[in-house]
mmCIF file of C-alpha atoms in Angstrom:
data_model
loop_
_atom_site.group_PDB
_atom_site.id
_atom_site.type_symbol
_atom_site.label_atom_id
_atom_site.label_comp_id
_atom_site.label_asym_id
_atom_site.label_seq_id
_atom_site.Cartn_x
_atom_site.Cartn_y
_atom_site.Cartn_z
ATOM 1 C CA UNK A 1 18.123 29.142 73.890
ATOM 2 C CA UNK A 2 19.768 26.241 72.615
ATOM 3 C CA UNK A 3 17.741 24.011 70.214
ATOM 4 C CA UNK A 4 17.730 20.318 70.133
ATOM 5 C CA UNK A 5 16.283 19.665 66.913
ATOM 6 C CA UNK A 6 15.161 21.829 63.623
ATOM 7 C CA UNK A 7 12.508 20.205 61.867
ATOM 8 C CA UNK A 8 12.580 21.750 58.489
ATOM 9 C CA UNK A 9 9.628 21.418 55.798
ATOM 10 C CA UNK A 10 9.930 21.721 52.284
ATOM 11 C CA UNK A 11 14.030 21.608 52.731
ATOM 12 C CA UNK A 12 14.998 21.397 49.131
ATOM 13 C CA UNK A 13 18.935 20.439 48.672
ATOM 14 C CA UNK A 14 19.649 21.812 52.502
ATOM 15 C CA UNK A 15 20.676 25.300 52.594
ATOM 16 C CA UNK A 16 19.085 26.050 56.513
ATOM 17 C CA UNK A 17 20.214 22.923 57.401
ATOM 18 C CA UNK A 18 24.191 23.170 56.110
ATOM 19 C CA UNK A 19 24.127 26.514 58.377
ATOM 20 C CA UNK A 20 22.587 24.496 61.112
ATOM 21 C CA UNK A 21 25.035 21.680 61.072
ATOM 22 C CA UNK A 22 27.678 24.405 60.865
ATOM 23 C CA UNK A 23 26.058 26.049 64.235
ATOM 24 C CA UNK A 24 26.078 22.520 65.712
ATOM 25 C CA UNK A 25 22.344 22.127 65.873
ATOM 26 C CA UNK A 26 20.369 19.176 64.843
ATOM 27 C CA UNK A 27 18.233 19.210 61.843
ATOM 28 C CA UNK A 28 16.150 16.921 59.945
ATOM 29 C CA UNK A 29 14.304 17.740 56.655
ATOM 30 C CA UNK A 30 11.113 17.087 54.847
ATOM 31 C CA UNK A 31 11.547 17.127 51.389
ATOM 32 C CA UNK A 32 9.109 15.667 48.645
ATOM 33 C CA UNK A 33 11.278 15.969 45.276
ATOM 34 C CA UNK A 34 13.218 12.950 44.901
ATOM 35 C CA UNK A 35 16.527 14.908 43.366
ATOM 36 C CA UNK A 36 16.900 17.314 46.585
ATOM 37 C CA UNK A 37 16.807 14.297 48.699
ATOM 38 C CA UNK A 38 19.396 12.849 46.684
ATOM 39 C CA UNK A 39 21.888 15.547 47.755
ATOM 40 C CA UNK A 40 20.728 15.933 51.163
ATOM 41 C CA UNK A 41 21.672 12.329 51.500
ATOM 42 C CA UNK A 42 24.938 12.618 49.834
ATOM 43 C CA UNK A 43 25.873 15.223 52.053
ATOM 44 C CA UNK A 44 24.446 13.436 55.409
ATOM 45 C CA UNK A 45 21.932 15.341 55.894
ATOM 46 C CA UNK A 46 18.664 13.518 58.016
ATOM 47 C CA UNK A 47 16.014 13.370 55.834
ATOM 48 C CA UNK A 48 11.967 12.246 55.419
ATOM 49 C CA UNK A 49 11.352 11.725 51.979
ATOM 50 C CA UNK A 50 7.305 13.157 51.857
ATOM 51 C CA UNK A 51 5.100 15.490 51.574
ATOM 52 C CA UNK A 52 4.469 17.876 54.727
ATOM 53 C CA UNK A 53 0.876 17.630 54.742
ATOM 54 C CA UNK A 54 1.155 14.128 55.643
ATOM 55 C CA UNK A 55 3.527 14.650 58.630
ATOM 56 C CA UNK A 56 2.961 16.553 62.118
ATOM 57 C CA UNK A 57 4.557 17.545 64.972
ATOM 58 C CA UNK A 58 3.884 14.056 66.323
ATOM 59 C CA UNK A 59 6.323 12.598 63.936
ATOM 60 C CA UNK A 60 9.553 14.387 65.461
ATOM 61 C CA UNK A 61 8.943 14.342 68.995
ATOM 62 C CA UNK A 62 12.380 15.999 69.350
ATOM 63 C CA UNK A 63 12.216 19.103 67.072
ATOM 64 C CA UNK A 64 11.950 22.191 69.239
ATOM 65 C CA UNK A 65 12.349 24.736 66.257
ATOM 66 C CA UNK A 66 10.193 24.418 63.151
ATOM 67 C CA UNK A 67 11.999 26.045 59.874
ATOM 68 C CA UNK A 68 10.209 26.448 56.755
ATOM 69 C CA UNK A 69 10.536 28.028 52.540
ATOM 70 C CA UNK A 70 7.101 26.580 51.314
ATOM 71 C CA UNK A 71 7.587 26.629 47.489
ATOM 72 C CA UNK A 72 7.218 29.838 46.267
ATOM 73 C CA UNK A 73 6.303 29.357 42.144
ATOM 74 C CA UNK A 74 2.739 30.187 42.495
ATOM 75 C CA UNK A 75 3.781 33.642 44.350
ATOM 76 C CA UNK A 76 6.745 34.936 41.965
ATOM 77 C CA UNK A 77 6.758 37.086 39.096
ATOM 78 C CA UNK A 78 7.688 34.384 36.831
ATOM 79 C CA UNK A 79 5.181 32.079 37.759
ATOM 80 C CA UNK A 80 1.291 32.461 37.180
ATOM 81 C CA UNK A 81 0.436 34.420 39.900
ATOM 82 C CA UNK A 82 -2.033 32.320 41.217
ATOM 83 C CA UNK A 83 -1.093 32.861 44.929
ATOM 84 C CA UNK A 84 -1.082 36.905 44.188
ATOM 85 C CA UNK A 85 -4.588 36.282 43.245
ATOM 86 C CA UNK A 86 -5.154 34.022 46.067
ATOM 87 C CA UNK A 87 -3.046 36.032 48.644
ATOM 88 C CA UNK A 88 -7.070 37.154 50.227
ATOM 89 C CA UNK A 89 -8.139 33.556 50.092
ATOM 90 C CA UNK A 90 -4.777 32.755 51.989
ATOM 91 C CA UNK A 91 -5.280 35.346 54.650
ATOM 92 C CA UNK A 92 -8.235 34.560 55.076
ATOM 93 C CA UNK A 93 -7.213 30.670 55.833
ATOM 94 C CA UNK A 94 -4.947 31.837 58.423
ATOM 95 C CA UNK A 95 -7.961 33.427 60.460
ATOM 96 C CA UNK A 96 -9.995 30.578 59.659
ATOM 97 C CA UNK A 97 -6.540 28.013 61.169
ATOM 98 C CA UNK A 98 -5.902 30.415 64.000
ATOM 99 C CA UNK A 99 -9.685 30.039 65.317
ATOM 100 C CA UNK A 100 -9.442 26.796 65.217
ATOM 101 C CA UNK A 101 -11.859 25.736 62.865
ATOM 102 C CA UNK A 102 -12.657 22.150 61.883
ATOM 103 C CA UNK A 103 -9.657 21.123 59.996
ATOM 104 C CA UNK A 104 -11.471 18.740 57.617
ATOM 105 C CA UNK A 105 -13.263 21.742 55.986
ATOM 106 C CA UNK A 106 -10.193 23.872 55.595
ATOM 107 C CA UNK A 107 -8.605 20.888 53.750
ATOM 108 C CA UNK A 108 -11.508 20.496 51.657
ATOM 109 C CA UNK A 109 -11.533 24.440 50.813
ATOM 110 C CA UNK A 110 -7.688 24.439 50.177
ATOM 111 C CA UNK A 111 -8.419 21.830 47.323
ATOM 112 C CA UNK A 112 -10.345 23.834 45.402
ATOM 113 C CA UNK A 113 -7.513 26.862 45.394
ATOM 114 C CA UNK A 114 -6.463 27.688 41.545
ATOM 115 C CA UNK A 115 -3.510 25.834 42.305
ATOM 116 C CA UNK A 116 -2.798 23.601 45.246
ATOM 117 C CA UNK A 117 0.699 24.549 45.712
ATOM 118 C CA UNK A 118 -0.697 27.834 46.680
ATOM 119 C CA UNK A 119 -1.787 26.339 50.046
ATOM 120 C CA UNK A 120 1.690 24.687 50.806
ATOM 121 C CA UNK A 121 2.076 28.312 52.402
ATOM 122 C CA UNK A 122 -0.051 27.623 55.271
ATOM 123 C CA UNK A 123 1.093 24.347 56.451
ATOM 124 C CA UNK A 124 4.112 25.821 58.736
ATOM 125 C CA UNK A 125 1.211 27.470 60.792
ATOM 126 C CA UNK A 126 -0.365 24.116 60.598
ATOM 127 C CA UNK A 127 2.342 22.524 62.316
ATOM 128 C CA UNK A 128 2.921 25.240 64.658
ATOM 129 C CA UNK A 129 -0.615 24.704 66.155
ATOM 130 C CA UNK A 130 -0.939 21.055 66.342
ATOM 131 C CA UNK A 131 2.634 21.010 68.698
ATOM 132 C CA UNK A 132 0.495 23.752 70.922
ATOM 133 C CA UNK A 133 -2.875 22.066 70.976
ATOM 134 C CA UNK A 134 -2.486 18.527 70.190
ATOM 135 C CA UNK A 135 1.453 18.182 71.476
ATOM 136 C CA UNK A 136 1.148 20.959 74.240
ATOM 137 C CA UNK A 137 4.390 21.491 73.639
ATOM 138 C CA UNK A 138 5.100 24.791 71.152
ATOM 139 C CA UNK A 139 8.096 25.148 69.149
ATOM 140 C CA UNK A 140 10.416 27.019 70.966
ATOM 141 C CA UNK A 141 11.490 28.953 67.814
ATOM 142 C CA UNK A 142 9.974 29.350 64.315
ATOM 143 C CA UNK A 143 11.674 30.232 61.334
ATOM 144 C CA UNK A 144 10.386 31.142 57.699
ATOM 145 C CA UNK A 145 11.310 32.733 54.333
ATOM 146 C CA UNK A 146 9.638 33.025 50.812
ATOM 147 C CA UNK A 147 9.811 35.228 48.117
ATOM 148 C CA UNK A 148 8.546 38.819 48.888
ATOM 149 C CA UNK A 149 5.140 38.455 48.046
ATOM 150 C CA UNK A 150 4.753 36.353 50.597
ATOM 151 C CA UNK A 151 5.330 39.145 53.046
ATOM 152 C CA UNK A 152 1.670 39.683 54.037
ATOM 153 C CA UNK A 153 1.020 36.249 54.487
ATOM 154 C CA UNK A 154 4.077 36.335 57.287
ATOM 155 C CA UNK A 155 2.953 39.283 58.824
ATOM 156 C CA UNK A 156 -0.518 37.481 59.103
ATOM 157 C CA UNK A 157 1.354 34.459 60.567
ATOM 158 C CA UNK A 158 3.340 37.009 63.367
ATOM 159 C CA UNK A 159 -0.162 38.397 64.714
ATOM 160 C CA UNK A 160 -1.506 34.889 64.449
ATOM 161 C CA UNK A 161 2.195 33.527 66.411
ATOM 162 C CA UNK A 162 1.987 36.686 68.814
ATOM 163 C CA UNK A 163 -1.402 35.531 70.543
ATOM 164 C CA UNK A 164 -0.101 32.709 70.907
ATOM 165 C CA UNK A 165 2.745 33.846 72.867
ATOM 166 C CA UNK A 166 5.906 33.955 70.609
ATOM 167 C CA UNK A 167 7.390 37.334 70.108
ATOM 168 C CA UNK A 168 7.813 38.089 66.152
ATOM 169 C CA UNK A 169 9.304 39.591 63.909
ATOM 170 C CA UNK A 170 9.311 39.854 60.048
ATOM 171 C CA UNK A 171 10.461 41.640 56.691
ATOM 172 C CA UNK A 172 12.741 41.746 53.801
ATOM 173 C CA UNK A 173 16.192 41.071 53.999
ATOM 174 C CA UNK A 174 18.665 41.469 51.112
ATOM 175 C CA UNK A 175 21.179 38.668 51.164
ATOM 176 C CA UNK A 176 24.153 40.972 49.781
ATOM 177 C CA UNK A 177 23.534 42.841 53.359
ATOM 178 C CA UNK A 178 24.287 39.759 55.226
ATOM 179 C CA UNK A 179 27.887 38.810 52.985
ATOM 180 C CA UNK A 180 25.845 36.398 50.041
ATOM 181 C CA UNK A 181 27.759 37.888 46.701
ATOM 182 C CA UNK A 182 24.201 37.970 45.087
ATOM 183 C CA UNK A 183 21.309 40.257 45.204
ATOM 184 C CA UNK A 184 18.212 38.408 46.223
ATOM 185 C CA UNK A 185 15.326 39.479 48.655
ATOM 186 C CA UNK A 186 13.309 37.182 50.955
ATOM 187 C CA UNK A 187 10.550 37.467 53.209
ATOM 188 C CA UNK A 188 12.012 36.116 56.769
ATOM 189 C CA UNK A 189 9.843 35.436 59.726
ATOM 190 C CA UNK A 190 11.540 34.513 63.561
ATOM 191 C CA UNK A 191 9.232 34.103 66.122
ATOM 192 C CA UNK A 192 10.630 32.765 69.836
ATOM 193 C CA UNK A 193 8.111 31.662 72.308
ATOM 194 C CA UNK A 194 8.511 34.626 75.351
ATOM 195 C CA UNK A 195 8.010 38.122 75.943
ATOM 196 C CA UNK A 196 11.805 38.730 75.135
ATOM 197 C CA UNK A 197 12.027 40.461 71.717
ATOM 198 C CA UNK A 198 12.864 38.778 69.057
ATOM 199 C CA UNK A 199 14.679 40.856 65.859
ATOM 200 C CA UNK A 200 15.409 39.887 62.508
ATOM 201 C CA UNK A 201 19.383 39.932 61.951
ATOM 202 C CA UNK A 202 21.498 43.429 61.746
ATOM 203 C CA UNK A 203 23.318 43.783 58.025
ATOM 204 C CA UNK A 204 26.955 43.107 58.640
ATOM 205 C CA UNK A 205 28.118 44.421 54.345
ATOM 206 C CA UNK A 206 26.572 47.412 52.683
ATOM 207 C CA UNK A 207 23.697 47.415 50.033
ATOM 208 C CA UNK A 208 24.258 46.966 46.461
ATOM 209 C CA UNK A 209 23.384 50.057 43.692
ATOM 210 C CA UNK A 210 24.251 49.575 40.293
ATOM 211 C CA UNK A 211 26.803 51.972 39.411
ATOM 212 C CA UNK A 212 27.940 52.855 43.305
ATOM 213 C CA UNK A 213 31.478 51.690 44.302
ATOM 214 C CA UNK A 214 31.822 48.901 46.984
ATOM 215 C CA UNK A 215 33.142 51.632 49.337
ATOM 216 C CA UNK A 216 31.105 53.699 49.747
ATOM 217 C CA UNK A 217 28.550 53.931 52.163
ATOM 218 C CA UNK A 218 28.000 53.390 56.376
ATOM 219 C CA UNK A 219 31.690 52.646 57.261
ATOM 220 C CA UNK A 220 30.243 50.728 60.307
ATOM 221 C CA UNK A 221 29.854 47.855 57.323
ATOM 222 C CA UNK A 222 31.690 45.733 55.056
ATOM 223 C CA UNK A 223 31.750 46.340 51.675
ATOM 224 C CA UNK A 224 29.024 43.612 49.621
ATOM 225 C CA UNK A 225 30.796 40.684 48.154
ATOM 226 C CA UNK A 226 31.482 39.924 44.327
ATOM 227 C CA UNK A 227 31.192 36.759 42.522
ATOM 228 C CA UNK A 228 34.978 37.205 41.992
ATOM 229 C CA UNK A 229 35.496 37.180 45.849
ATOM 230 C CA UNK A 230 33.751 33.362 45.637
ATOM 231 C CA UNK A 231 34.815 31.758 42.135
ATOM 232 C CA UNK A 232 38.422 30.739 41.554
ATOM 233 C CA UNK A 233 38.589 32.026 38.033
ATOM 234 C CA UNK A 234 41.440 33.954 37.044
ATOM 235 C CA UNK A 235 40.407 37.251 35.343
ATOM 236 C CA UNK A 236 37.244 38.862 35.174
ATOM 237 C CA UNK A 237 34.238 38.530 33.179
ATOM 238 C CA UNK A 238 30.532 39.072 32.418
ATOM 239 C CA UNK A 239 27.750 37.282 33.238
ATOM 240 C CA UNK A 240 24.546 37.931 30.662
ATOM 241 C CA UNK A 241 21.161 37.089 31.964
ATOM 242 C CA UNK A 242 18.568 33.963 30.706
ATOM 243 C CA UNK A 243 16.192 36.924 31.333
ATOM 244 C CA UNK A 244 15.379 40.113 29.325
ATOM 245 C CA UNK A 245 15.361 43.685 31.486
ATOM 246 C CA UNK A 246 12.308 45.557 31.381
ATOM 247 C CA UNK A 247 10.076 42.871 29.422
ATOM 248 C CA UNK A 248 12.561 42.768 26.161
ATOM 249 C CA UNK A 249 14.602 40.074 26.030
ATOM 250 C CA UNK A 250 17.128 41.469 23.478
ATOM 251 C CA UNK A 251 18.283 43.629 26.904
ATOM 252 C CA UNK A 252 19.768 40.970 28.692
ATOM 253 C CA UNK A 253 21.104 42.142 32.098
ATOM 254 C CA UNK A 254 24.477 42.347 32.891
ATOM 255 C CA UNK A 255 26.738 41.756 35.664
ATOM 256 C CA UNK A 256 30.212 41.757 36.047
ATOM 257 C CA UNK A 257 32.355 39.800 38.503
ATOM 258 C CA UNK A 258 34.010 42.750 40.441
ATOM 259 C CA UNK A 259 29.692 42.805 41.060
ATOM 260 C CA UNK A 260 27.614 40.527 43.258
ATOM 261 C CA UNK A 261 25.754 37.825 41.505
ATOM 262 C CA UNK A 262 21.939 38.664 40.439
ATOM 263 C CA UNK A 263 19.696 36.160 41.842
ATOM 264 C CA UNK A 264 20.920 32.548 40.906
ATOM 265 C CA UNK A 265 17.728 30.972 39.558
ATOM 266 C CA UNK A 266 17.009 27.484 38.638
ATOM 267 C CA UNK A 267 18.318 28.768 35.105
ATOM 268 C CA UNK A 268 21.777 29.835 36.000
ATOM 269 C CA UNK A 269 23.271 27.659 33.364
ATOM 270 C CA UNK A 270 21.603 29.614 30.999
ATOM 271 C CA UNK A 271 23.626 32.670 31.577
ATOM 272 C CA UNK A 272 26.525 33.042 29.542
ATOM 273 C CA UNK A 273 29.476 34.027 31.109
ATOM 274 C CA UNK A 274 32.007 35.775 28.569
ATOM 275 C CA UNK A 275 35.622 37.464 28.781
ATOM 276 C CA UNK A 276 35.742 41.128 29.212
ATOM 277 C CA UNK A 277 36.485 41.224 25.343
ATOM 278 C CA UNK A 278 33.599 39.452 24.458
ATOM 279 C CA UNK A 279 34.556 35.740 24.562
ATOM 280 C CA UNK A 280 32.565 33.021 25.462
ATOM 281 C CA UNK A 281 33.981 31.143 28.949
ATOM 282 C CA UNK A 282 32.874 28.481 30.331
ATOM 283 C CA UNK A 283 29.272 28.397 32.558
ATOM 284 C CA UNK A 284 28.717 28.405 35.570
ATOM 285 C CA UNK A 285 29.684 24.501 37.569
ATOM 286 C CA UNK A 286 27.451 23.290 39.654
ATOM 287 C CA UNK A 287 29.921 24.245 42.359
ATOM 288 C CA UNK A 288 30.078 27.974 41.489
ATOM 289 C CA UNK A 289 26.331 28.219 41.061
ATOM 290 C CA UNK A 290 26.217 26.528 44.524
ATOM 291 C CA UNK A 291 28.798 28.511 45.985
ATOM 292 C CA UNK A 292 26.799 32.154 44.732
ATOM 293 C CA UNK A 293 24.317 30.681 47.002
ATOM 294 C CA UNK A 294 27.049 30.773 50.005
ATOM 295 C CA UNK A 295 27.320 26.126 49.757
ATOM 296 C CA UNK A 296 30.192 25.164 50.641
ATOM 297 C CA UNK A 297 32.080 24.308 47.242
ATOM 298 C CA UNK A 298 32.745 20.832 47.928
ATOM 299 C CA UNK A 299 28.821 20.339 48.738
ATOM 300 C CA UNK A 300 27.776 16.898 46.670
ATOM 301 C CA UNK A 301 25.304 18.237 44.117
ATOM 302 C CA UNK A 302 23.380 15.065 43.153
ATOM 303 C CA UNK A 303 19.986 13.957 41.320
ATOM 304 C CA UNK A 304 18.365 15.498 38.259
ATOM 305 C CA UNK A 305 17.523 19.466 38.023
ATOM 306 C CA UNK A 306 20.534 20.271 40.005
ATOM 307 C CA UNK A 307 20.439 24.049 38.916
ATOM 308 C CA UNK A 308 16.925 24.051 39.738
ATOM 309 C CA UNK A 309 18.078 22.625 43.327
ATOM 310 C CA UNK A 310 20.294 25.271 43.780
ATOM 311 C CA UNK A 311 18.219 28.166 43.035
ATOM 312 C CA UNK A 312 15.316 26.883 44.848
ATOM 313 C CA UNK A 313 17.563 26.792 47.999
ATOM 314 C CA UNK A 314 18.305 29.189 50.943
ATOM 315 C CA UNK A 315 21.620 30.672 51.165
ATOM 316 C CA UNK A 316 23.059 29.181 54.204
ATOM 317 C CA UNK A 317 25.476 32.262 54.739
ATOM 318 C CA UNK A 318 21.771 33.830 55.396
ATOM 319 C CA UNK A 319 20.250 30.671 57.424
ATOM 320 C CA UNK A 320 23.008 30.899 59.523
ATOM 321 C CA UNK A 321 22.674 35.113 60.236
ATOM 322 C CA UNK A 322 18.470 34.201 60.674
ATOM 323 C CA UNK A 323 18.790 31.403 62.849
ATOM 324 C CA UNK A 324 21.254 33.232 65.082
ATOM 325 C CA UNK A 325 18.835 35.797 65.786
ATOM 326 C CA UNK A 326 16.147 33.210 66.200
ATOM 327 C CA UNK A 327 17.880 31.852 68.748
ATOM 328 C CA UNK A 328 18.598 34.790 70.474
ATOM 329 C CA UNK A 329 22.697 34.479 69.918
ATOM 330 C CA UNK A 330 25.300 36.584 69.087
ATOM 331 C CA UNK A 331 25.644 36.825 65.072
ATOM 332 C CA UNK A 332 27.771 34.312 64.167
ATOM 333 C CA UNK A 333 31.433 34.996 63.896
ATOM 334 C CA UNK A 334 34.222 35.374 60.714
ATOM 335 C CA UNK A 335 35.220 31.932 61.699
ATOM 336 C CA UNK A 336 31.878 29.910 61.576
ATOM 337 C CA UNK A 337 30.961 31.762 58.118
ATOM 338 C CA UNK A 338 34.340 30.767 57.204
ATOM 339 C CA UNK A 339 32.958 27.159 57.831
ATOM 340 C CA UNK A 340 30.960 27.129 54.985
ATOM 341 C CA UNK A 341 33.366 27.132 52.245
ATOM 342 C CA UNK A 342 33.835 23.330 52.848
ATOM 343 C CA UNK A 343 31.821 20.917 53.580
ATOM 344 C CA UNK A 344 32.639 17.304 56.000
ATOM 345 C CA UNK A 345 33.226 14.257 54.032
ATOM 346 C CA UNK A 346 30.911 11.491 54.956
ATOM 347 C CA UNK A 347 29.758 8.441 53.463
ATOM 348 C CA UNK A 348 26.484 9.048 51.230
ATOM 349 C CA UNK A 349 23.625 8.453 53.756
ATOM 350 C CA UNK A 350 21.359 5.249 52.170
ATOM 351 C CA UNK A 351 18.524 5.451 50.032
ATOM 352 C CA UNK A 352 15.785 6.225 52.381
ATOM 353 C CA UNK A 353 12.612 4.066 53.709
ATOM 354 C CA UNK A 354 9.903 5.072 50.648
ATOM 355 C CA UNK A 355 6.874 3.890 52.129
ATOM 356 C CA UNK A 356 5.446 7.398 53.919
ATOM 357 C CA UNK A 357 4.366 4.624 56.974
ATOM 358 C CA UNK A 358 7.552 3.350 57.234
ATOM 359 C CA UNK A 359 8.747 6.862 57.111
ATOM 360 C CA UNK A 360 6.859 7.717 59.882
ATOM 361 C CA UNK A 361 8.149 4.603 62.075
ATOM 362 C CA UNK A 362 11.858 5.132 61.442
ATOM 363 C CA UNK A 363 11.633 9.211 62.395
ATOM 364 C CA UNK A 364 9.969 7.966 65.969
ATOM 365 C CA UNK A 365 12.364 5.728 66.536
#
């Protein structure tokens, strides 16, 4: 297939949509924090300023694909856990959404969830049902990914996505598999409307295991990348973890840069990052956090919470291995990864229209 448009909800700084643009497919983003849209507009990106649950499919008549990373705090370890303890109450919505019940009384019953952000989850489904029954005219592809825990909710979404008529599949994927130099597992979900399968992407670099070398492993893949393979520094060094290992924070985890990256967090500038004899280096830039997360390193970081933008995002080295297989293409080749180690220099797109009406008007148009 060959898309016309990605609509992409809760878009953050733009990590689906840099491998998009990369891939040469439209994209346009719905993003509610005012400091992500500041970089998405630095870098060019298209770009509704709102909250999803006040848009539709009716809004962006063009979009054939709907992408989607619903925020995730709620469902993580770190956070409270209130979507863990909600995760029934959440299935449960998603039988109540696919039988079409009165949507007025699901909205009502999603307000009184522990904490609202919890429901966020649900509104790609949302969308994906108004385009059938109010647009009669389904997304052509879906794409989704969340922290693990979400994994039963996306597995509740493919049975949901599969009577409908999209093929599905879903699971966890390990970004080190796919060439990101940092450990971090998501919950993906590709669905593409058709009996043809549909298969998450094949890992092109081998696993990472503390304490096993690079090479070894299936030969039929690359070795995983290290943050030394990314960052221009000149000799190596440690990076010691914001967090404590195993509940005490006096054992601060440890990587080193012949190592891939733990998972870059909204903290990242919190790690220290210190000489192999023990002194203290410089942080982490902006532009080496960014480019652990596979941005190019030119990519025009803007706004407030920048490291929080950057952790929150999706690698686009990953985006760009998903929405291949979404599409039903080839994986994508050593040149168009290549691609993302710059980014195009544009003019900063304008503050955008505020009002969510006007919003609205402009995106028709």
């Amino acid at each position: 297939m060959h898309p016309a448009q990605i609509v992409d909800l809760f878009a953050g700084p733009g990590g689906l949509d840099v491998a998009a643009e990369k891939l040469g497919v439209a994209s346009v983003g719905v993003e509610w924090d005012s400091a992500a849209c500041a970089t998405r507009r630095a870098a060019g990106l298209e770009t509704v300023e709102g909250d999803v649950r006040c848009y539709g499919p009716a809004v962006f008549p063009n979009a054939d694909v709907l992408a989607g990373g619903p925020p995730c705090q709620t469902f993580t370890v770190a956070g409270t856990g209130a979507g863990r303890r909600a995760l029934d109450d959440v299935l449960t919505f998603v039988d109540r959404m696919v039988a079409r019940e009165d949507r007025e009384e699901i909205a009502k019953d999603l307000a009184k969830l522990e904490d609202e952000r919890t429901g966020l989850v649900l509104e790609p489904l949302r969308w994906a049902l108004e385009a059938i029954d109010d647009q009669d005219k389904p997304y052509r592809a879906i794409v989704l990914e969340q922290v693990p825990a979400v994994l039963p909710v996306w597995e509740a979404y493919a049975k949901a996505l599969q009577n409908e008529g999209y093929s599905v599949d879903c699971g966890l994927l390990g970004t080190e598999a796919y060439g990101v130099p940092q450990t971090r597992k998501r919950a993906v979900l590709i669905a593409r409307m058709g009996n043809e399968p549909v298969e998450l992407p094949a890992p092109t670099h081998r696993t990472y295991r503390k304490g096993v070398p690079r090479n070894s492993g299936a030969s039929s893949l690359k070795p995983w990348r290290t943050m030394g393979d990314v960052l221009d520094r000149e000799s190596q060094f440690l990076v010691i973890s914001n967090y404590g290992t195993g509940g005490d924070p006096k054992a601060r985890g440890r990587r080193g840069s012949w190592e891939p990256s733990a998972t870059v967090t909204g903290k990242i500038s919190r790690n220290r990052v210190v000489s192999l004899d023990g002194t203290e280096l410089d942080r982490f830039s902006f532009s080496e956090a960014g480019r652990l997360q596979t941005f190019p390193a030119d990519y025009p970081w803007s706004g407030k919470d920048v490291g929080q933008q950057i952790g929150n995002a999706v690698p686009p080295r990953l985006a760009m291995h998903v929405l291949c297989a979404a599409f039903g293409w080839k994986p994508p080749t050593e040149e168009l990864l290549d691609s993302l180690k710059t980014w195009k220099t544009e003019e900063p797109v304008e503050e955008g229209i505020k009002t969510e009406e006007q919003q609205v008007i402009a995106v028709a148009v």
